[in-house]
Each structure stands twice: as C-alpha cells, then as structure tokens.
Amino acid sequence: MSVGGIIEDAVNERISLCENIKSKENRVLYVNIETDFI
C-alpha cells in the first residue's frame, strides 16, 4: 500500500469519527488530534 493511501485512510477515519461525535468537548479533542497528525 502506498503512503498516500495510508494517509487517506487515516483522514477518512478521523472524518468519520468527527461526524459521529456530537459534544463540543470531543470536537475540540478531534481538532487537537488532527493537529498532532499533521
């Protein structure tokens, strides 16, 4: 598998996670995870 594919899968998983989380606190956590990921 290419690195690009791995990154795309990881981003898609995080997007799905964000869509499933409704609380404001967890949305802030999601943003922090994205920052660390980059």
mmCIF file of C-alpha atoms in Angstrom:
data_model
loop_
_atom_site.group_PDB
_atom_site.id
_atom_site.type_symbol
_atom_site.label_atom_id
_atom_site.label_comp_id
_atom_site.label_asym_id
_atom_site.label_seq_id
_atom_site.Cartn_x
_atom_site.Cartn_y
_atom_site.Cartn_z
ATOM 1 C CA MET A 1 0.000 0.000 0.000
ATOM 2 C CA SER A 2 1.277 3.479 -0.820
ATOM 3 C CA VAL A 3 1.888 6.081 1.857
ATOM 4 C CA GLY A 4 -0.742 8.290 0.215
ATOM 5 C CA GLY A 5 -3.315 5.524 0.607
ATOM 6 C CA ILE A 6 -2.452 5.065 4.269
ATOM 7 C CA ILE A 7 -2.789 8.801 4.920
ATOM 8 C CA GLU A 8 -6.086 8.940 3.026
ATOM 9 C CA ASP A 9 -7.472 6.052 5.101
ATOM 10 C CA ALA A 10 -6.378 7.751 8.326
ATOM 11 C CA VAL A 11 -8.007 11.042 7.315
ATOM 12 C CA ASN A 12 -11.241 9.267 6.347
ATOM 13 C CA GLU A 13 -11.310 7.518 9.742
ATOM 14 C CA ARG A 14 -10.877 10.849 11.528
ATOM 15 C CA ILE A 15 -13.623 12.473 9.429
ATOM 16 C CA SER A 16 -15.979 9.605 10.306
ATOM 17 C CA LEU A 17 -15.049 9.989 13.972
ATOM 18 C CA CYS A 18 -15.791 13.714 13.876
ATOM 19 C CA GLU A 19 -19.175 13.108 12.231
ATOM 20 C CA ASN A 20 -20.085 10.613 14.966
ATOM 21 C CA ILE A 21 -19.092 12.876 17.858
ATOM 22 C CA LYS A 22 -21.684 15.423 18.932
ATOM 23 C CA SER A 23 -20.282 17.017 22.099
ATOM 24 C CA LYS A 24 -18.288 20.233 21.865
ATOM 25 C CA GLU A 25 -15.552 18.890 24.161
ATOM 26 C CA ASN A 26 -14.896 15.924 21.901
ATOM 27 C CA ARG A 27 -14.879 18.125 18.802
ATOM 28 C CA VAL A 28 -12.078 20.160 20.381
ATOM 29 C CA LEU A 29 -10.230 16.896 21.081
ATOM 30 C CA TYR A 30 -10.675 15.907 17.428
ATOM 31 C CA VAL A 31 -9.058 19.166 16.301
ATOM 32 C CA ASN A 32 -6.114 18.535 18.627
ATOM 33 C CA ILE A 33 -5.682 15.019 17.192
ATOM 34 C CA GLU A 34 -5.714 16.421 13.646
ATOM 35 C CA THR A 35 -3.038 18.967 14.575
ATOM 36 C CA ASP A 36 -0.839 16.222 16.030
ATOM 37 C CA PHE A 37 -1.448 14.072 12.939
ATOM 38 C CA ILE A 38 -0.168 16.779 10.594
#
